[in-house]
Coordinates of N, CA and C in Angstrom, one line a residue:
Chain A
X557 N -12.2 7.9 -10.6 CA -11.5 7.3 -11.6 C -10.5 6.4 -11.0
X558 N -10.7 5.1 -11.2 CA -9.9 4.1 -10.6 C -8.8 3.7 -11.6
X559 N -7.6 4.1 -11.3 CA -6.5 3.8 -12.3 C -5.9 2.5 -12.2
X560 N -6.1 1.8 -11.1 CA -5.6 0.4 -10.9 C -6.8 -0.4 -10.4
X561 N -7.1 -1.4 -11.2 CA -8.3 -2.2 -10.9 C -8.0 -3.7 -10.7
X562 N -8.5 -4.2 -9.7 CA -8.4 -5.6 -9.4 C -9.9 -6.1 -9.5
X563 N -10.3 -6.6 -10.6 CA -11.7 -6.9 -10.9 C -12.3 -8.1 -10.2
X564 N -11.4 -8.9 -9.7 CA -11.9 -10.1 -8.9 C -11.7 -9.8 -7.4
X565 N -12.8 -9.6 -6.7 CA -12.7 -9.4 -5.2 C -12.2 -10.6 -4.5
X566 N -12.5 -11.8 -5.1 CA -12.0 -13.0 -4.4 C -11.7 -14.1 -5.4
X567 N -10.9 -15.1 -4.9 CA -10.4 -16.2 -5.7 C -10.2 -17.4 -4.8
X568 N -10.7 -18.6 -5.2 CA -10.4 -19.8 -4.5 C -9.7 -20.8 -5.3
X569 N -8.6 -21.4 -4.7 CA -7.8 -22.3 -5.5 C -7.4 -23.5 -4.6
X570 N -7.3 -24.6 -5.2 CA -6.9 -25.8 -4.5 C -5.4 -25.8 -4.2
X571 N -5.1 -26.3 -3.0 CA -3.6 -26.4 -2.6 C -2.9 -27.1 -3.7
X572 N -1.7 -26.6 -4.1 CA -0.9 -27.2 -5.1 C -1.1 -26.8 -6.5
X573 N -2.2 -26.1 -6.7 CA -2.5 -25.6 -8.1 C -2.0 -24.2 -8.2
X574 N -2.1 -23.6 -9.4 CA -1.7 -22.3 -9.6 C -2.7 -21.2 -9.3
X575 N -2.3 -20.2 -8.6 CA -3.2 -19.0 -8.4 C -2.7 -17.9 -9.3
X576 N -3.7 -17.3 -10.0 CA -3.4 -16.2 -10.9 C -4.3 -15.0 -10.5
X577 N -3.6 -14.0 -10.0 CA -4.3 -12.7 -9.6 C -4.0 -11.7 -10.7
X578 N -5.1 -11.0 -11.0 CA -5.0 -10.0 -12.1 C -5.2 -8.6 -11.7
X579 N -4.6 -7.7 -12.5 CA -4.6 -6.3 -12.2 C -4.6 -5.5 -13.5
X580 N -5.5 -4.6 -13.7 CA -5.5 -3.8 -14.9 C -5.3 -2.3 -14.6
X581 N -4.6 -1.6 -15.4 CA -4.4 -0.2 -15.1 C -4.7 0.7 -16.3
X582 N -4.9 1.9 -16.1 CA -5.3 2.8 -17.2 C -4.2 3.9 -17.5
X583 N -3.3 4.2 -16.5 CA -2.4 5.2 -16.7 C -1.1 4.7 -17.3
X584 N -0.8 5.1 -18.5 CA 0.4 4.6 -19.2 C 1.7 5.2 -18.6
X585 N 1.6 6.2 -17.7 CA 2.7 6.8 -17.1 C 3.2 6.0 -15.9
X586 N 2.5 4.9 -15.5 CA 3.0 4.1 -14.4 C 4.4 3.5 -14.8
X587 N 5.4 3.6 -13.9 CA 6.7 3.1 -14.3 C 7.2 1.9 -13.5
X588 N 6.4 1.6 -12.4 CA 6.9 0.5 -11.5 C 5.6 -0.1 -10.9
X589 N 5.6 -1.4 -10.8 CA 4.4 -2.1 -10.3 C 4.9 -3.1 -9.1
X590 N 4.0 -3.2 -8.1 CA 4.4 -4.0 -7.0 C 3.1 -4.8 -6.6
X591 N 3.4 -5.9 -5.9 CA 2.4 -6.7 -5.3 C 2.7 -6.8 -3.8
X592 N 1.6 -6.6 -3.0 CA 1.7 -6.8 -1.5 C 0.6 -7.8 -1.1
X593 N 0.9 -8.4 0.0 CA 0.0 -9.4 0.6 C -0.4 -8.9 2.0
X594 N -1.6 -9.1 2.3 CA -2.1 -8.6 3.6 C -2.9 -9.7 4.3
X595 N -2.5 -10.1 5.6 CA -3.2 -10.9 6.4 C -4.1 -10.0 7.3
X596 N -5.2 -10.6 7.8 CA -6.1 -9.8 8.7 C -5.3 -9.3 9.9
X597 N -5.6 -8.1 10.4 CA -5.0 -7.5 11.5 C -3.5 -7.3 11.4
X598 N -2.9 -7.4 10.2 CA -1.5 -7.1 10.0 C -1.4 -6.1 8.8
X599 N -0.3 -5.4 8.8 CA 0.0 -4.5 7.6 C 0.4 -5.3 6.4
X600 N 0.3 -4.7 5.2 CA 0.7 -5.4 4.0 C 2.2 -5.8 4.0
X601 N 2.6 -6.9 3.4 CA 4.0 -7.2 3.2 C 4.3 -7.3 1.8
X602 N 5.5 -6.8 1.4 CA 5.9 -6.8 0.0 C 6.1 -8.2 -0.5
X603 N 5.7 -8.4 -1.7 CA 5.9 -9.7 -2.4 C 6.9 -9.7 -3.5
X604 N 6.6 -8.9 -4.5 CA 7.4 -8.9 -5.7 C 7.1 -7.6 -6.5
X605 N 8.0 -7.2 -7.3 CA 7.8 -6.0 -8.1 C 8.3 -6.1 -9.5
X606 N 8.0 -5.2 -10.4 CA 8.5 -5.3 -11.8 C 8.5 -3.9 -12.3
X607 N 9.6 -3.6 -13.0 CA 9.7 -2.3 -13.7 C 8.9 -2.4 -15.0
X608 N 8.5 -1.2 -15.5 CA 7.7 -1.1 -16.7 C 8.6 -1.5 -17.9
X609 N 9.9 -1.6 -17.8 CA 10.7 -1.9 -19.0 C 10.9 -3.4 -19.1
X610 N 10.3 -4.2 -18.1 CA 10.4 -5.6 -18.2 C 9.0 -6.2 -18.4
X611 N 9.0 -7.5 -18.7 CA 7.7 -8.2 -18.9 C 7.5 -9.4 -17.9
X612 N 8.6 -9.7 -17.2 CA 8.5 -10.8 -16.2 C 9.5 -10.7 -15.1
X613 N 9.1 -11.0 -13.9 CA 10.0 -11.1 -12.8 C 9.6 -12.3 -11.9
X614 N 10.6 -13.1 -11.5 CA 10.4 -14.3 -10.7 C 11.0 -14.2 -9.4
X615 N 10.4 -14.7 -8.4 CA 11.0 -14.8 -7.1 C 10.4 -16.1 -6.4
X616 N 11.1 -17.2 -6.5 CA 10.6 -18.4 -5.9 C 9.3 -18.9 -6.5
X617 N 8.2 -19.0 -5.7 CA 6.9 -19.4 -6.2 C 6.1 -18.3 -6.9
X618 N 6.6 -17.1 -6.8 CA 5.9 -15.9 -7.3 C 6.5 -15.4 -8.6
X619 N 5.6 -15.2 -9.5 CA 6.1 -14.6 -10.8 C 5.1 -13.5 -11.2
X620 N 5.6 -12.4 -11.6 CA 4.8 -11.3 -12.0 C 5.0 -11.1 -13.5
X621 N 3.9 -11.0 -14.2 CA 3.9 -10.7 -15.7 C 3.3 -9.3 -16.0
X622 N 4.0 -8.6 -16.9 CA 3.5 -7.3 -17.3 C 3.3 -7.3 -18.8
X623 N 2.0 -6.9 -19.2 CA 1.7 -6.8 -20.6 C 1.3 -5.3 -20.8
X624 N 2.3 -4.5 -21.2 CA 2.1 -3.1 -21.3 C 1.1 -2.7 -22.4
X625 N 1.1 -3.5 -23.5 CA 0.1 -3.1 -24.5 C -1.3 -3.3 -24.0
X626 N -1.5 -4.3 -23.2 CA -2.9 -4.5 -22.7 C -3.1 -3.8 -21.3
X627 N -2.0 -3.2 -20.8 CA -2.1 -2.5 -19.5 C -2.6 -3.5 -18.5
X628 N -1.9 -4.6 -18.4 CA -2.4 -5.7 -17.6 C -1.2 -6.3 -16.8
X629 N -1.4 -6.6 -15.6 CA -0.4 -7.2 -14.7 C -1.0 -8.4 -14.0
X630 N -0.2 -9.5 -13.9 CA -0.7 -10.6 -13.2 C 0.3 -11.2 -12.3
X631 N -0.1 -11.8 -11.2 CA 0.7 -12.5 -10.2 C 0.4 -14.0 -10.3
X632 N 1.4 -14.8 -10.5 CA 1.2 -16.2 -10.5 C 1.9 -16.8 -9.3
X633 N 1.2 -17.7 -8.6 CA 1.7 -18.3 -7.4 C 1.6 -19.8 -7.7
X634 N 2.8 -20.5 -7.7 CA 2.9 -21.9 -8.0 C 3.9 -22.6 -7.2
X635 N 3.6 -23.7 -6.4 CA 2.2 -24.1 -6.2 C 1.6 -23.3 -5.1
X636 N 0.3 -23.2 -5.0 CA -0.4 -22.4 -4.0 C -0.4 -23.2 -2.7
X637 N -0.2 -22.5 -1.6 CA -0.2 -23.2 -0.3 C -1.3 -22.5 0.6
X638 N -1.8 -23.2 1.6 CA -2.8 -22.6 2.5 C -2.3 -21.3 3.1
X639 N -1.0 -21.2 3.4 CA -0.5 -20.0 4.0 C -0.5 -18.8 3.1
X640 N -0.8 -19.0 1.8 CA -0.9 -17.9 0.8 C -2.3 -17.2 0.9
X641 N -3.2 -17.8 1.7 CA -4.5 -17.2 1.8 C -4.4 -15.9 2.5
X642 N -4.8 -14.8 1.7 CA -4.6 -13.4 2.2 C -5.3 -12.5 1.2
X643 N -5.2 -11.2 1.4 CA -5.7 -10.3 0.4 C -4.4 -9.8 -0.3
X644 N -4.5 -9.8 -1.6 CA -3.4 -9.3 -2.4 C -3.7 -8.0 -3.1
X645 N -2.8 -7.0 -3.0 CA -3.0 -5.7 -3.6 C -1.9 -5.5 -4.6
X646 N -2.3 -5.1 -5.8 CA -1.3 -4.6 -6.7 C -1.2 -3.1 -6.6
X647 N 0.0 -2.5 -6.9 CA 0.2 -1.1 -6.7 C 1.0 -0.6 -7.9
X648 N 0.9 0.6 -8.3 CA 1.6 1.2 -9.4 C 2.2 2.6 -9.0
X649 N 3.4 2.9 -9.5 CA 4.0 4.1 -9.1 C 4.0 5.0 -10.4
X650 N 3.8 6.3 -10.1 CA 3.9 7.3 -11.2 C 4.5 8.6 -10.6
X651 N 5.1 9.3 -11.5 CA 5.7 10.6 -11.0 C 4.6 11.7 -11.4
X652 N 4.7 12.8 -10.7 CA 3.7 13.9 -10.9 C 4.3 15.2 -10.6
X653 N 3.8 16.2 -11.1 CA 4.2 17.6 -10.9 C 5.7 17.8 -10.8
X654 N 6.5 17.3 -11.7 CA 7.9 17.6 -11.6 C 8.8 16.5 -11.2
X655 N 10.0 16.6 -11.4 CA 11.0 15.5 -11.1 C 11.0 15.2 -9.6
X656 N 11.1 14.0 -9.3 CA 11.3 13.5 -7.9 C 10.1 13.4 -7.1
X657 N 8.9 13.7 -7.6 CA 7.7 13.5 -6.9 C 6.9 12.3 -7.4
X658 N 6.6 11.4 -6.5 CA 6.0 10.1 -6.9 C 4.7 9.9 -6.1
X659 N 3.9 9.1 -6.7 CA 2.6 8.7 -6.0 C 2.4 7.2 -6.3
X660 N 1.9 6.5 -5.2 CA 1.6 5.1 -5.4 C 0.1 5.0 -5.4
X661 N -0.4 4.2 -6.4 CA -1.8 3.9 -6.5 C -2.1 2.4 -6.4
X662 N -3.0 2.1 -5.5 CA -3.3 0.7 -5.2 C -4.6 0.2 -5.8
X663 N -4.7 -1.1 -6.1 CA -6.0 -1.6 -6.4 C -6.7 -1.9 -5.1
X664 N -8.0 -2.4 -5.2 CA -8.8 -2.6 -4.0 C -8.5 -4.0 -3.4
X665 N -7.8 -4.8 -4.1 CA -7.4 -6.1 -3.5 C -8.2 -7.2 -3.9
X666 N -7.6 -8.4 -3.9 CA -8.3 -9.7 -4.2 C -8.0 -10.6 -3.1
X667 N -9.1 -11.2 -2.5 CA -8.9 -12.1 -1.4 C -8.7 -13.5 -2.0
X668 N -7.5 -14.1 -1.7 CA -7.2 -15.4 -2.2 C -7.4 -16.4 -1.1
X669 N -8.2 -17.5 -1.4 CA -8.3 -18.6 -0.4 C -7.8 -19.8 -1.0
X670 N -6.8 -20.4 -0.4 CA -6.2 -21.7 -0.9 C -6.8 -22.8 0.0
X671 N -7.5 -23.7 -0.7 CA -8.2 -24.8 0.0 C -7.3 -26.0 0.1
X672 N -7.1 -26.5 1.4 CA -6.2 -27.7 1.5 C -6.8 -28.9 0.9
Chain B
X385 N 15.5 -6.9 14.5 CA 15.2 -5.5 14.3 C 13.7 -5.3 14.5
X386 N 13.3 -4.3 15.3 CA 11.9 -4.0 15.5 C 11.2 -3.6 14.3
X387 N 9.9 -3.9 14.1 CA 9.2 -3.5 12.9 C 8.7 -2.1 13.1
X388 N 7.8 -1.8 12.1 CA 7.1 -0.5 12.2 C 6.0 -0.5 13.2
X389 N 6.0 0.5 14.1 CA 5.1 0.5 15.2 C 4.1 1.7 15.0
X390 N 2.8 1.4 15.1 CA 1.8 2.4 15.0 C 1.0 2.4 16.3
X391 N 0.8 3.6 16.8 CA -0.1 3.8 18.0 C -1.1 4.9 17.8
X392 N -2.3 4.9 18.4 CA -2.8 3.7 19.1 C -3.3 2.6 18.1
X393 N -3.6 1.5 18.5 CA -4.1 0.4 17.6 C -5.6 0.7 17.2
X394 N -6.3 1.2 18.2 CA -7.7 1.6 17.9 C -8.1 2.9 18.5
X395 N -9.0 3.6 17.8 CA -9.3 5.0 18.2 C -10.8 5.2 17.8
X396 N -11.5 5.8 18.8 CA -12.9 6.2 18.5 C -13.0 7.7 18.7
X397 N -13.5 8.4 17.7 CA -13.7 9.9 17.8 C -15.1 10.2 17.3
X398 N -15.5 11.5 17.6 CA -16.8 11.9 17.0 C -16.5 13.0 15.9
X399 N -17.5 13.2 15.1 CA -17.4 14.1 14.0 C -17.0 15.5 14.5
X400 N -16.2 16.1 13.8 CA -15.7 17.5 14.1 C -14.4 17.5 15.0
X401 N -14.1 16.4 15.6 CA -12.9 16.3 16.4 C -11.7 16.2 15.5
X402 N -10.5 16.3 16.1 CA -9.3 16.0 15.4 C -8.6 14.9 16.0
X403 N -7.7 14.2 15.3 CA -7.0 13.1 15.8 C -5.6 13.1 15.3
X404 N -4.7 12.5 16.1 CA -3.3 12.4 15.7 C -2.9 11.0 15.9
X405 N -2.3 10.4 14.8 CA -1.8 9.1 14.8 C -0.3 9.1 14.8
X406 N 0.3 8.1 15.4 CA 1.8 8.0 15.4 C 2.4 6.8 14.7
X407 N 3.6 7.0 14.2 CA 4.2 5.9 13.5 C 5.7 6.0 13.8
X408 N 6.3 4.9 14.3 CA 7.7 4.8 14.5 C 8.3 3.8 13.5
X409 N 9.2 4.3 12.6 CA 9.7 3.4 11.5 C 10.7 2.5 12.0
X410 N 11.1 1.6 11.2 CA 12.2 0.7 11.5 C 13.5 1.5 11.6
X411 N 14.3 1.2 12.6 CA 15.5 2.0 12.9 C 16.4 2.1 11.6
X412 N 16.8 3.3 11.3 CA 17.6 3.6 10.1 C 16.8 4.0 8.9
X413 N 15.5 3.7 8.9 CA 14.6 4.1 7.8 C 14.3 5.6 7.9
X414 N 14.5 6.3 6.8 CA 14.2 7.8 6.8 C 12.9 8.2 6.1
X415 N 12.3 7.2 5.4 CA 11.1 7.5 4.7 C 9.9 6.9 5.5
X416 N 8.9 7.7 5.7 CA 7.6 7.2 6.2 C 6.5 7.7 5.3
X417 N 5.6 6.7 4.9 CA 4.5 7.1 4.1 C 3.2 6.6 4.8
X418 N 2.1 7.2 4.5 CA 0.8 7.0 5.1 C -0.2 6.6 4.1
X419 N -1.1 5.7 4.5 CA -2.1 5.1 3.6 C -3.4 5.0 4.4
X420 N -4.5 5.2 3.6 CA -5.9 4.9 4.2 C -6.5 3.7 3.5
X421 N -7.0 2.8 4.3 CA -7.7 1.6 3.8 C -9.1 1.6 4.2
X422 N -10.0 1.6 3.2 CA -11.4 1.5 3.5 C -12.0 0.4 2.6
X423 N -13.1 -0.3 3.0 CA -13.7 -1.3 2.2 C -14.0 -0.8 0.8
X424 N -14.5 0.4 0.7 CA -15.0 0.9 -0.6 C -13.9 1.4 -1.5
X425 N -12.9 2.0 -1.0 CA -11.8 2.6 -1.8 C -10.5 1.8 -1.8
X426 N -10.4 0.8 -1.0 CA -9.2 0.0 -0.9 C -8.1 0.8 -0.2
X427 N -6.9 0.6 -0.7 CA -5.7 1.3 -0.1 C -5.3 2.5 -0.8
X428 N -5.3 3.7 -0.2 CA -5.0 4.9 -0.9 C -3.8 5.6 -0.2
X429 N -2.9 6.1 -1.0 CA -1.7 6.8 -0.6 C -2.1 8.2 -0.1
X430 N -1.6 8.5 1.1 CA -1.9 9.9 1.6 C -0.7 10.8 1.4
X431 N 0.5 10.5 1.9 CA 1.7 11.3 1.7 C 2.9 10.5 2.2
X432 N 4.1 11.0 1.8 CA 5.3 10.5 2.2 C 6.2 11.6 2.8
X433 N 6.9 11.2 3.9 CA 7.9 12.1 4.5 C 9.3 11.5 4.4
X434 N 10.2 12.4 4.1 CA 11.6 11.9 4.1 C 12.5 13.0 4.7
X435 N 13.3 12.6 5.7 CA 14.1 13.6 6.4 C 13.3 14.9 6.8
X436 N 12.2 14.7 7.4 CA 11.4 15.8 8.0 C 10.6 16.6 6.9
X437 N 10.7 16.2 5.7 CA 10.1 17.0 4.6 C 9.0 16.2 3.9
X438 N 7.9 16.8 3.6 CA 6.9 16.0 2.8 C 7.4 16.0 1.4
X439 N 7.6 14.8 0.9 CA 8.2 14.6 -0.5 C 7.2 14.3 -1.5
X440 N 6.1 13.5 -1.2 CA 5.1 13.1 -2.1 C 3.7 13.2 -1.4
X441 N 2.7 13.4 -2.3 CA 1.4 13.6 -1.7 C 0.3 13.0 -2.6
X442 N -0.7 12.4 -2.0 CA -1.8 11.8 -2.7 C -2.9 12.8 -2.8
X443 N -4.1 12.3 -3.2 CA -5.2 13.3 -3.5 C -6.2 13.3 -2.3
X444 N -5.7 13.8 -1.2 CA -6.6 14.0 0.0 C -6.7 15.4 0.3
X445 N -7.8 15.8 1.0 CA -8.0 17.2 1.3 C -7.0 17.7 2.4
X446 N -6.9 19.0 2.5 CA -5.9 19.6 3.5 C -6.2 19.2 4.9
X447 N -7.4 18.6 5.2 CA -7.6 18.2 6.6 C -6.7 17.1 7.1
X448 N -6.1 16.5 6.1 CA -5.1 15.4 6.4 C -3.7 16.0 6.3
X449 N -3.0 16.0 7.3 CA -1.6 16.5 7.3 C -0.7 15.6 8.1
X450 N 0.6 15.9 8.0 CA 1.5 15.1 8.7 C 2.8 15.8 9.0
X451 N 3.6 15.2 9.7 CA 4.9 15.7 10.0 C 5.9 14.6 10.3
X452 N 7.2 14.9 10.2 CA 8.2 13.9 10.6 C 9.2 14.6 11.5
X453 N 9.6 13.9 12.5 CA 10.6 14.4 13.4 C 12.0 14.0 13.0
X454 N 13.0 14.6 13.7 CA 14.4 14.3 13.4 C 14.8 12.9 13.6
X455 N 14.0 12.1 14.5 CA 14.3 10.7 14.7 C 13.5 9.8 13.7
X456 N 12.9 10.4 12.7 CA 12.1 9.8 11.6 C 10.7 9.4 12.0
X457 N 10.4 9.5 13.3 CA 9.1 9.2 13.7 C 8.1 10.2 13.0
X458 N 6.9 9.7 12.7 CA 6.0 10.5 12.0 C 4.6 10.5 12.7
X459 N 4.0 11.6 12.5 CA 2.6 11.7 13.0 C 1.7 12.2 11.8
X460 N 0.5 11.7 11.9 CA -0.5 12.1 10.9 C -1.7 12.7 11.7
X461 N -2.2 13.8 11.2 CA -3.3 14.5 11.9 C -4.4 14.7 10.9
X462 N -5.6 14.4 11.4 CA -6.8 14.6 10.6 C -7.7 15.6 11.5
X463 N -8.0 16.7 10.9 CA -8.8 17.7 11.6 C -10.3 17.6 11.1
X464 N -11.2 18.2 11.9 CA -12.6 18.2 11.5 C -13.1 16.9 11.0
X465 N -13.0 15.9 11.8 CA -13.3 14.5 11.3 C -14.7 14.4 10.8
X466 N -14.8 13.6 9.7 CA -16.0 13.2 9.1 C -16.3 11.7 9.2
X467 N -17.5 11.3 9.1 CA -17.8 9.9 9.2 C -17.0 9.1 8.2
X468 N -16.8 9.6 7.0 CA -16.1 8.9 5.9 C -14.6 8.8 6.2
X469 N -14.1 9.4 7.3 CA -12.7 9.2 7.6 C -12.5 7.9 8.4
X470 N -13.6 7.2 8.8 CA -13.4 5.9 9.4 C -12.7 5.0 8.5
X471 N -11.6 4.5 9.0 CA -10.7 3.7 8.1 C -9.6 3.1 8.9
X472 N -8.9 2.2 8.3 CA -7.6 1.7 8.8 C -6.5 2.5 8.2
X473 N -5.7 3.2 9.1 CA -4.6 4.0 8.6 C -3.3 3.3 8.8
X474 N -2.6 3.1 7.8 CA -1.4 2.4 7.8 C -0.2 3.3 7.5
X475 N 0.9 3.0 8.1 CA 2.1 3.7 7.8 C 3.1 2.7 7.3
X476 N 4.1 3.1 6.5 CA 5.1 2.2 6.0 C 6.4 3.0 6.0
X477 N 7.5 2.2 6.3 CA 8.8 2.9 6.3 C 9.8 2.2 5.3
X478 N 10.7 2.9 4.8 CA 11.8 2.3 4.0 C 13.0 3.2 4.1
X479 N 14.1 2.7 3.6 CA 15.4 3.5 3.7 C 15.3 4.8 2.9
X480 N 14.9 4.7 1.7 CA 14.9 5.9 0.8 C 13.6 6.3 0.2
X481 N 12.6 5.4 0.3 CA 11.3 5.8 -0.1 C 10.8 5.4 -1.5
X482 N 9.7 5.9 -1.8 CA 9.0 5.5 -3.1 C 9.8 5.8 -4.3
X483 N 10.6 6.9 -4.3 CA 11.3 7.3 -5.5 C 12.4 6.3 -5.9
X484 N 12.8 5.5 -4.9 CA 13.9 4.5 -5.2 C 13.3 3.1 -5.4
X485 N 12.0 2.9 -5.5 CA 11.4 1.6 -5.7 C 11.7 0.6 -4.6
X486 N 12.1 1.0 -3.5 CA 12.4 0.1 -2.4 C 11.1 -0.5 -1.9
X487 N 11.2 -1.7 -1.3 CA 10.0 -2.3 -0.8 C 9.7 -1.5 0.5
X488 N 8.4 -1.4 0.8 CA 7.9 -0.8 2.0 C 7.6 -1.8 3.1
X489 N 7.9 -1.4 4.3 CA 7.6 -2.2 5.5 C 6.4 -1.5 6.2
X490 N 5.3 -2.2 6.3 CA 4.1 -1.6 6.9 C 4.0 -2.0 8.4
X491 N 3.3 -1.0 9.1 CA 2.9 -1.3 10.4 C 1.5 -2.0 10.4
X492 N 1.0 -2.4 11.6 CA -0.3 -3.1 11.6 C -1.5 -2.1 11.5
X493 N -1.2 -0.8 11.6 CA -2.3 0.2 11.4 C -3.0 0.6 12.6
X494 N -3.7 1.7 12.5 CA -4.6 2.3 13.5 C -6.0 2.3 12.9
X495 N -6.9 1.6 13.6 CA -8.3 1.6 13.2 C -9.0 2.7 13.8
X496 N -9.4 3.7 13.0 CA -10.1 4.9 13.4 C -11.6 4.7 13.1
X497 N -12.4 4.9 14.1 CA -13.9 5.0 13.9 C -14.4 6.3 14.3
X498 N -15.1 6.9 13.4 CA -15.7 8.3 13.6 C -17.2 8.1 13.8
X499 N -17.7 8.5 14.9 CA -19.1 8.4 15.2 C -19.9 9.7 15.1

């Protein structure tokens, strides 16, 4: 049962255009969402996050949108740059079995290629 | 500031063996969490340690265990290795961990191959 889904394994975008990466989730108990970027042979690096009580968060070229009714999360990168080419993971946090215990669930990732 | 260091970088084992992976967090970080990355399942959360105590746990069998030392360094152990355990194992550190929504700092991972 995959609770966090990134349905597009790959995405190609022209440099300077907008990249939109999507993430769907099924668990309404997720309270926090994050995006990480991963280059080959490196660990993931944090990009941006959003609390479930918000619907938008911006940080420079990166904006995350949350649609709770649709259980949908998206990451917008504007303008896209060749250095953005990487695998992007969305992740969601939920608590379980009592107060103070949390679990992170990741999607399988979307490989973004930004074409110069 | 030095980043998160994982050793070894690559490891080859055979079925039935056990393996121990090591993770040194960023200085001052007390939380270390572990993840398994495979092509089929993506990135999956294993567990998190904070101040030498396991605080959070994912849905992995008991063959996967870990510990954290007083200097916050952490080890992950997998016993009775199976072919399906072949994966990139990542650790991440943060000051206070998943519960506080802090961003995680990941190491480059240990690539484990089980033959």
